[in-house]
Short mmCIF file of N, CA and C in Angstrom, two decimals:
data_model
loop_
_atom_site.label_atom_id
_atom_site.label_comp_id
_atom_site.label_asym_id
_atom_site.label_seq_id
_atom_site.Cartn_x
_atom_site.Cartn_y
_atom_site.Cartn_z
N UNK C 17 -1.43 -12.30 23.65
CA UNK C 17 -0.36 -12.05 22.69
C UNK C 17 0.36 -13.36 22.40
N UNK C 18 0.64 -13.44 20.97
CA UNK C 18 1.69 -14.81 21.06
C UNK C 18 2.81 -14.88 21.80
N UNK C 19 3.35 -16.05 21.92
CA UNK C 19 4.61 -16.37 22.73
C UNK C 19 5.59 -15.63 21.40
N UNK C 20 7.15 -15.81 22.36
CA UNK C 20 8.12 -15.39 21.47
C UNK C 20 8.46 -16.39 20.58
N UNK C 21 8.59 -17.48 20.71
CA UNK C 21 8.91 -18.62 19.62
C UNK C 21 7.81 -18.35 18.43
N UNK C 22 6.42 -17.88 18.22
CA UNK C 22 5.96 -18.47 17.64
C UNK C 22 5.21 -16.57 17.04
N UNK C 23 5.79 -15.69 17.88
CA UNK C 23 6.24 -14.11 17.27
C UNK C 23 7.29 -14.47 15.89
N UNK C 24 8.35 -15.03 16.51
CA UNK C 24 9.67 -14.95 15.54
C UNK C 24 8.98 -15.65 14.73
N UNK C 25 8.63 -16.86 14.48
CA UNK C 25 7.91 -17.28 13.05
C UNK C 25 7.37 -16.21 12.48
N UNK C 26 6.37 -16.13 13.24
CA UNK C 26 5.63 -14.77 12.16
C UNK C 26 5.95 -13.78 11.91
N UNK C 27 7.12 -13.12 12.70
CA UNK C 27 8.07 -11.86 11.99
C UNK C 27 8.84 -12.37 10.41
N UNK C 28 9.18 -13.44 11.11
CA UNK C 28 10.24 -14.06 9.84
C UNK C 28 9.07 -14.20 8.72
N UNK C 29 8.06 -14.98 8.21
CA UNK C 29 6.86 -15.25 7.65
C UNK C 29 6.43 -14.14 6.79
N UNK C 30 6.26 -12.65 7.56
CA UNK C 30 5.43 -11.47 7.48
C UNK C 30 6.66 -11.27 6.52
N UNK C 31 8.10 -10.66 6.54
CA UNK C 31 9.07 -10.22 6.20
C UNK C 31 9.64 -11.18 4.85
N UNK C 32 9.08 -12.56 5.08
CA UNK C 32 9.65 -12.70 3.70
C UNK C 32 7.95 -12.90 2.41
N UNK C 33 7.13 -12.80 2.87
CA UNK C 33 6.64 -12.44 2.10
C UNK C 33 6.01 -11.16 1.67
N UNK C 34 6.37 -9.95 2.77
CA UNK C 34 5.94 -9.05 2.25
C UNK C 34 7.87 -8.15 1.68
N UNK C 35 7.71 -8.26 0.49
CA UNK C 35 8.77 -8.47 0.13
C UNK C 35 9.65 -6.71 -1.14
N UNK C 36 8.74 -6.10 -0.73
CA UNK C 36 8.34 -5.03 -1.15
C UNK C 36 9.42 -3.71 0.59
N UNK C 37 10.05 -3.11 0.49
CA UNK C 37 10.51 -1.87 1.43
C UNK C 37 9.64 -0.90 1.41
N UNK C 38 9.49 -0.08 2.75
CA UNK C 38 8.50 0.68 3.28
C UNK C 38 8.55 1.84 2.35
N UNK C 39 9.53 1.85 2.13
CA UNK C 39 9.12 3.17 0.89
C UNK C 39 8.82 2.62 -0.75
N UNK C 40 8.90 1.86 -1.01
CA UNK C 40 8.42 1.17 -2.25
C UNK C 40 6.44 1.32 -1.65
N UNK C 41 6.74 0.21 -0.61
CA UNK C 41 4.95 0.39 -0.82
C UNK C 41 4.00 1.89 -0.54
N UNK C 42 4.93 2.69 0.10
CA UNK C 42 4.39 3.94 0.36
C UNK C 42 4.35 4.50 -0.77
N UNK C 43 4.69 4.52 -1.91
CA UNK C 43 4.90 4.78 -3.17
C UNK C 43 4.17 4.16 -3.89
N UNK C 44 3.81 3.26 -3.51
CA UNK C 44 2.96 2.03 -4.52
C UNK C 44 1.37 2.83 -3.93
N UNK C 45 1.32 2.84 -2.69
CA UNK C 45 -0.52 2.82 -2.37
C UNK C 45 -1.02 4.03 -2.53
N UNK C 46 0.35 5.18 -2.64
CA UNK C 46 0.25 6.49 -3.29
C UNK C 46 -0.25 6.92 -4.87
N UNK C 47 0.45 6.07 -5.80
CA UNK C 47 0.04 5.88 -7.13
C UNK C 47 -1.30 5.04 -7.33
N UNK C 48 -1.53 3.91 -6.60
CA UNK C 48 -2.24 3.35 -6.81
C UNK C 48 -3.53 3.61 -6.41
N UNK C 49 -4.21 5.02 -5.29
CA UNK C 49 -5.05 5.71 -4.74
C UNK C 49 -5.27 6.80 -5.16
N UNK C 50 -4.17 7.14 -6.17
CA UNK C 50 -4.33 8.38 -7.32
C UNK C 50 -5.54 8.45 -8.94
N UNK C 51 -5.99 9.37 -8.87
CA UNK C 51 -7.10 9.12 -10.17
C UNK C 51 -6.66 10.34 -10.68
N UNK C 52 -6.71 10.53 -11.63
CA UNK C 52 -7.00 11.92 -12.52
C UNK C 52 -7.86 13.12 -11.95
N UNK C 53 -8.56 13.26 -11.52
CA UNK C 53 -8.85 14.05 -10.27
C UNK C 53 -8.30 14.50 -9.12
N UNK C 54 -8.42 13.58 -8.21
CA UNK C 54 -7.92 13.41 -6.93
C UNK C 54 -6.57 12.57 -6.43
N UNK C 55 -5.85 12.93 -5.62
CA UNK C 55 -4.86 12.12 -4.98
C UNK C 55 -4.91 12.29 -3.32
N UNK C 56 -5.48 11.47 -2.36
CA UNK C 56 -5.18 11.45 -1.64
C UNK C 56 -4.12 11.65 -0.23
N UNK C 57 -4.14 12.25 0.82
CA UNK C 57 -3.18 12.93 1.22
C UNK C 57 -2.25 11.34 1.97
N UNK C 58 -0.70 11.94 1.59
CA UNK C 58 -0.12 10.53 1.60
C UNK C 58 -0.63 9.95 3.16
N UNK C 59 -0.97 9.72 3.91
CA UNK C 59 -1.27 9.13 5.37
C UNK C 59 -2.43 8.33 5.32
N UNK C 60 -2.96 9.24 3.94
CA UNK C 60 -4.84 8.09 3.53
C UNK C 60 -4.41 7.29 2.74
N UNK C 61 -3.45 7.34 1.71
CA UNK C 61 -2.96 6.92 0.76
C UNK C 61 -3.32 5.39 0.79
N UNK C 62 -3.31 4.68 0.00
CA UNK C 62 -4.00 3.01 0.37
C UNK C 62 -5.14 2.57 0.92
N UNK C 63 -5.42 1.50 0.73
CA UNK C 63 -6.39 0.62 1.60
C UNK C 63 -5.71 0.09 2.82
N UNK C 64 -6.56 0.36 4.11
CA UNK C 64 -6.18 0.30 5.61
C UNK C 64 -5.57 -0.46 5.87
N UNK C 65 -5.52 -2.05 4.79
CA UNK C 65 -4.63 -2.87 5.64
C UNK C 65 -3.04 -2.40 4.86
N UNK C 66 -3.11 -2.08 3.96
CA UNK C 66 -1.46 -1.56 3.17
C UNK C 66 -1.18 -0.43 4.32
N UNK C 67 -1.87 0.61 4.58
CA UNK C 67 -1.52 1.58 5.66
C UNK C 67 -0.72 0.59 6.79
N UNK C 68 -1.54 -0.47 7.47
CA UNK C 68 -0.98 -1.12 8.73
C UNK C 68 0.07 -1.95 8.06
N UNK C 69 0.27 -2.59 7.03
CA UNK C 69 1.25 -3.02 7.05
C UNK C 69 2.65 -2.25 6.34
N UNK C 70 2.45 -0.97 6.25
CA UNK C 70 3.36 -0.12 5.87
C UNK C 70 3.62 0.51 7.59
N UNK C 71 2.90 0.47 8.18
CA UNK C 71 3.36 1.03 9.45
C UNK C 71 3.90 -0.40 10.36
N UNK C 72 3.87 -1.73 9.89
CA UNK C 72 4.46 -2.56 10.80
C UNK C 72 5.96 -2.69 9.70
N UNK C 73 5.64 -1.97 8.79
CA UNK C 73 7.26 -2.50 8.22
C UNK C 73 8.46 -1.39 9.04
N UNK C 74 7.52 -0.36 9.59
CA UNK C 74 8.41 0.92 9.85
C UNK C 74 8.80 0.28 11.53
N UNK C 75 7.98 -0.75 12.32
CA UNK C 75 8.51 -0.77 13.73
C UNK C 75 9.53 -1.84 14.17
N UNK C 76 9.90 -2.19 15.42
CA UNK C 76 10.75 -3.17 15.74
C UNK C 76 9.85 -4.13 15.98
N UNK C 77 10.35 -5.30 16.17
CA UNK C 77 9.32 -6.62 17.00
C UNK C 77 8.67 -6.41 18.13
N UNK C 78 9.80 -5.59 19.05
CA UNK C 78 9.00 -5.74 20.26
C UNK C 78 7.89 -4.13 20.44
N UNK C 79 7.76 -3.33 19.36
CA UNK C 79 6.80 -2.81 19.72
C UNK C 79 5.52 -3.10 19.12
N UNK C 80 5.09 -4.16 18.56
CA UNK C 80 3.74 -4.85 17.75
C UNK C 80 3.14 -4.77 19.03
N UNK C 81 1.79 -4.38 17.82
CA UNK C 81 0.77 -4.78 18.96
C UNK C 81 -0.13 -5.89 18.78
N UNK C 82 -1.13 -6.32 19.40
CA UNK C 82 -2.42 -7.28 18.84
C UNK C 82 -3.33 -6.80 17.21
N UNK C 83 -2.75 -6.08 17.08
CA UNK C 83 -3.89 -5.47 15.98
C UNK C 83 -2.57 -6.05 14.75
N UNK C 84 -1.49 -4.98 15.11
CA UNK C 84 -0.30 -5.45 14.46
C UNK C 84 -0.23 -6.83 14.12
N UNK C 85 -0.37 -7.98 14.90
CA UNK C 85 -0.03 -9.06 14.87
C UNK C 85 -0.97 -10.28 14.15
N UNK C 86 -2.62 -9.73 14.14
CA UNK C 86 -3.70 -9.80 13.80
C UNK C 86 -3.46 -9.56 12.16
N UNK C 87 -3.09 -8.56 11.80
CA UNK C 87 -2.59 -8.37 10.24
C UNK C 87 -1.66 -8.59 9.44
N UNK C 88 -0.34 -9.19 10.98
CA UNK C 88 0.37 -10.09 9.65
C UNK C 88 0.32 -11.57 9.26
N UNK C 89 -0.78 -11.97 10.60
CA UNK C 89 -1.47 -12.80 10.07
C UNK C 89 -1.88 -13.30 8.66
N UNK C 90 -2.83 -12.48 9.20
CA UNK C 90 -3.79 -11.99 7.66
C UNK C 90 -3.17 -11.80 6.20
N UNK C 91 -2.02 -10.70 6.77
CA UNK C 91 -1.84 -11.12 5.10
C UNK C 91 -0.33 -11.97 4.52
N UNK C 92 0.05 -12.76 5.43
CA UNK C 92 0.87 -14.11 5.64
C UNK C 92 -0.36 -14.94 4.59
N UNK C 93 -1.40 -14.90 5.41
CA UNK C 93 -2.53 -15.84 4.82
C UNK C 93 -2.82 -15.52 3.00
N UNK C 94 -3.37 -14.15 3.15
CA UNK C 94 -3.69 -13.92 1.91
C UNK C 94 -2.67 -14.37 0.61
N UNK C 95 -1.22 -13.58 1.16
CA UNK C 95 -0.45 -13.61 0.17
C UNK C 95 0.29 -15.28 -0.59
N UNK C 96 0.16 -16.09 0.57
CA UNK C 96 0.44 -17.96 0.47
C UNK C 96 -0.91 -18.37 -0.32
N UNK C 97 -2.02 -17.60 0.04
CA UNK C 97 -2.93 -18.13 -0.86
C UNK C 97 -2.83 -17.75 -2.35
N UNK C 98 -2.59 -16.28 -2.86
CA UNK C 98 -2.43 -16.12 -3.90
C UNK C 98 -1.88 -16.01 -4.70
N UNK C 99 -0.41 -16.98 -3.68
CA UNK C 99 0.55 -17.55 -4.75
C UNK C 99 0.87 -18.63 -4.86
N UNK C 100 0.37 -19.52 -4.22
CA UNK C 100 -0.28 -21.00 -4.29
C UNK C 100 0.07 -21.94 -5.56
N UNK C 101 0.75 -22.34 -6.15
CA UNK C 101 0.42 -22.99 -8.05
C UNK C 101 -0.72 -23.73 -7.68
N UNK C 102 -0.78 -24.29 -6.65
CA UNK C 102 -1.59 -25.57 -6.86
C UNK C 102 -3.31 -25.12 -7.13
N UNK C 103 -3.18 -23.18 -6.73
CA UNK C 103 -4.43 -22.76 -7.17
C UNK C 103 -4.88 -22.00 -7.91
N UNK C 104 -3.77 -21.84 -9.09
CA UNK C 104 -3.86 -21.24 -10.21
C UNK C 104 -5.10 -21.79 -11.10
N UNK C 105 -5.86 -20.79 -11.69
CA UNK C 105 -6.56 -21.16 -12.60
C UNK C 105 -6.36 -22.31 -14.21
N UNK C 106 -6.78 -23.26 -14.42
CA UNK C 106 -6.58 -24.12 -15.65
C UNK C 106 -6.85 -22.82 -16.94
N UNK C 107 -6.57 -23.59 -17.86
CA UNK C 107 -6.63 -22.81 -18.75
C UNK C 107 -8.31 -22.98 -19.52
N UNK C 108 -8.61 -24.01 -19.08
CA UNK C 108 -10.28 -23.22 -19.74
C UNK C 108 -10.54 -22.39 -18.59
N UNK C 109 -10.63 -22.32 -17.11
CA UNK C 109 -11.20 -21.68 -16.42
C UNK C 109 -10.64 -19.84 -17.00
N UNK C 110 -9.61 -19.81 -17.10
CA UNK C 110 -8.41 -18.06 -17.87
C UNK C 110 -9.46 -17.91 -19.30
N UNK C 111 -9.87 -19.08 -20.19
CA UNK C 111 -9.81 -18.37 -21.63
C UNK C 111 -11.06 -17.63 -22.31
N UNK C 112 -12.45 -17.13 -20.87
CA UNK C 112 -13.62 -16.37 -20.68
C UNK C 112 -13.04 -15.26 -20.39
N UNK C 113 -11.85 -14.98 -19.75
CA UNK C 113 -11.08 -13.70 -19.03
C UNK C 113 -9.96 -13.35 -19.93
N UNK C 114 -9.84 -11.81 -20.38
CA UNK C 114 -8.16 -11.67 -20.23
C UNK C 114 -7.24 -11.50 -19.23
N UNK C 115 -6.53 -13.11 -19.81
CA UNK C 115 -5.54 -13.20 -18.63
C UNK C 115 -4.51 -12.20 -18.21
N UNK C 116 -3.78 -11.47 -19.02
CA UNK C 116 -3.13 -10.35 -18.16
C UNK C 116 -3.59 -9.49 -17.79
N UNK C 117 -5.01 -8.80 -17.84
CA UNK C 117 -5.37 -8.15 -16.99
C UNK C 117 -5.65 -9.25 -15.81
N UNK C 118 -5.65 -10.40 -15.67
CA UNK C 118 -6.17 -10.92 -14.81
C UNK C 118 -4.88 -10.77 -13.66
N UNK C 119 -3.97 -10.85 -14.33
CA UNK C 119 -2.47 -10.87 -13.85
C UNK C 119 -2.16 -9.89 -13.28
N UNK C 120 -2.47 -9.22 -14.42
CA UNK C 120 -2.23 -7.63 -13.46
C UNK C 120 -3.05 -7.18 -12.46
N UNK C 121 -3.78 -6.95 -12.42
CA UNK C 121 -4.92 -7.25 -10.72
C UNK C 121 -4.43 -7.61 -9.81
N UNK C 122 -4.15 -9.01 -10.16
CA UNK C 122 -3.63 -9.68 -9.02
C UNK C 122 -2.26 -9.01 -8.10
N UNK C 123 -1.35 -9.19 -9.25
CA UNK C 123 -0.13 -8.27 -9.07
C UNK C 123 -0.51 -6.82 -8.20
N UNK C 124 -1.10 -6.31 -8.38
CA UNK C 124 -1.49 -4.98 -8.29
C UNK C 124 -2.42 -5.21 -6.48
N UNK C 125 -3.29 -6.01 -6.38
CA UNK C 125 -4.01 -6.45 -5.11
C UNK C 125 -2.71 -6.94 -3.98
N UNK C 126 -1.55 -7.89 -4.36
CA UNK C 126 -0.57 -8.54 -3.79
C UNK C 126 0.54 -7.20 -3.18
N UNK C 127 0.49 -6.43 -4.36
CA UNK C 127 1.63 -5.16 -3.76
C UNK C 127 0.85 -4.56 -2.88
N UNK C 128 -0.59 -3.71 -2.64
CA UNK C 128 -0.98 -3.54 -1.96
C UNK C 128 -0.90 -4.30 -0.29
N UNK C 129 -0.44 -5.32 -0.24
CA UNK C 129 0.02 -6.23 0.73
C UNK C 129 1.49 -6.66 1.12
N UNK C 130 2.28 -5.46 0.39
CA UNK C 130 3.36 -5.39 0.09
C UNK C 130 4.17 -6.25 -0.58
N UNK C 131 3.63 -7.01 -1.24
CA UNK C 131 4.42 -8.20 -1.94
C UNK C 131 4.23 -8.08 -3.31
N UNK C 132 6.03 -8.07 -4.17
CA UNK C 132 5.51 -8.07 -5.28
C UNK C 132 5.94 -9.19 -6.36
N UNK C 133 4.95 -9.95 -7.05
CA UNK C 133 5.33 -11.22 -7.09
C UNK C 133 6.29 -11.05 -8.65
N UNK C 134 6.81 -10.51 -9.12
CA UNK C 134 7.37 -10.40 -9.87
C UNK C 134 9.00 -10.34 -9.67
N UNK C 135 9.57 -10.44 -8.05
CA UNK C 135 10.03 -10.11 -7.50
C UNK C 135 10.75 -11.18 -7.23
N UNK C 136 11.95 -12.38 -7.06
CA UNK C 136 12.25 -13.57 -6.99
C UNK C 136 12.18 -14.00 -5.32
#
């Protein structure tokens, strides 16, 4: 398990970029797992890692576990990556794509990780 000095980073880390409240994203992976058909029962609701990180937004520090800690890793990582400027697409690489759907994806992949970049 990590030490506590280097827990508190990554609590602090996890918390400001997942920037989205436990009931916002429970709401978000609910709509967003919904089709015209089917809606999933809210507990399936999302993709597994939005589930775990909707259930580490609900605990204290000291009850994380390794798995817990393993995923805010992860999406510490993901979310610094995909908001990065320095790795934004140029504009010939955007003008084969439409860019706001491209935007919106993204947006839409990032909340799933509880972060919503629209968000200051």
């Amino acid at each position: 398990m990590a030490d506590a000095l280097e827990l508190d980073v990554l609590w602090d880390e996890f918390h400001r970029v997942v920037n989205m409240t436990s009931q916002e994203l429970a709401a978000w992976l609910k709509v967003s797992d919904a089709d015209e058909e089917t809606e999933p029962l809210p507990e399936h609701a999302g993709s597994p890692t939005g589930q775990h990180v909707l259930a580490i937004l609900q605990k204290r520090r000291t009850d994380l576990t390794e798995d817990d800690i393993s995923v805010m890793y992860e999406v510490v990582e993901s979310v610094e990556a995909e908001t990065d400027p320095s790795l934004e697409p140029t504009a010939g690489e955007t003008a084969a794509a439409d860019p706001s759907a491209q935007e919106t994806e993204r947006r839409h992949r990032l909340m799933t990780l509880g972060h919503d970049p629209l968000r200051p």
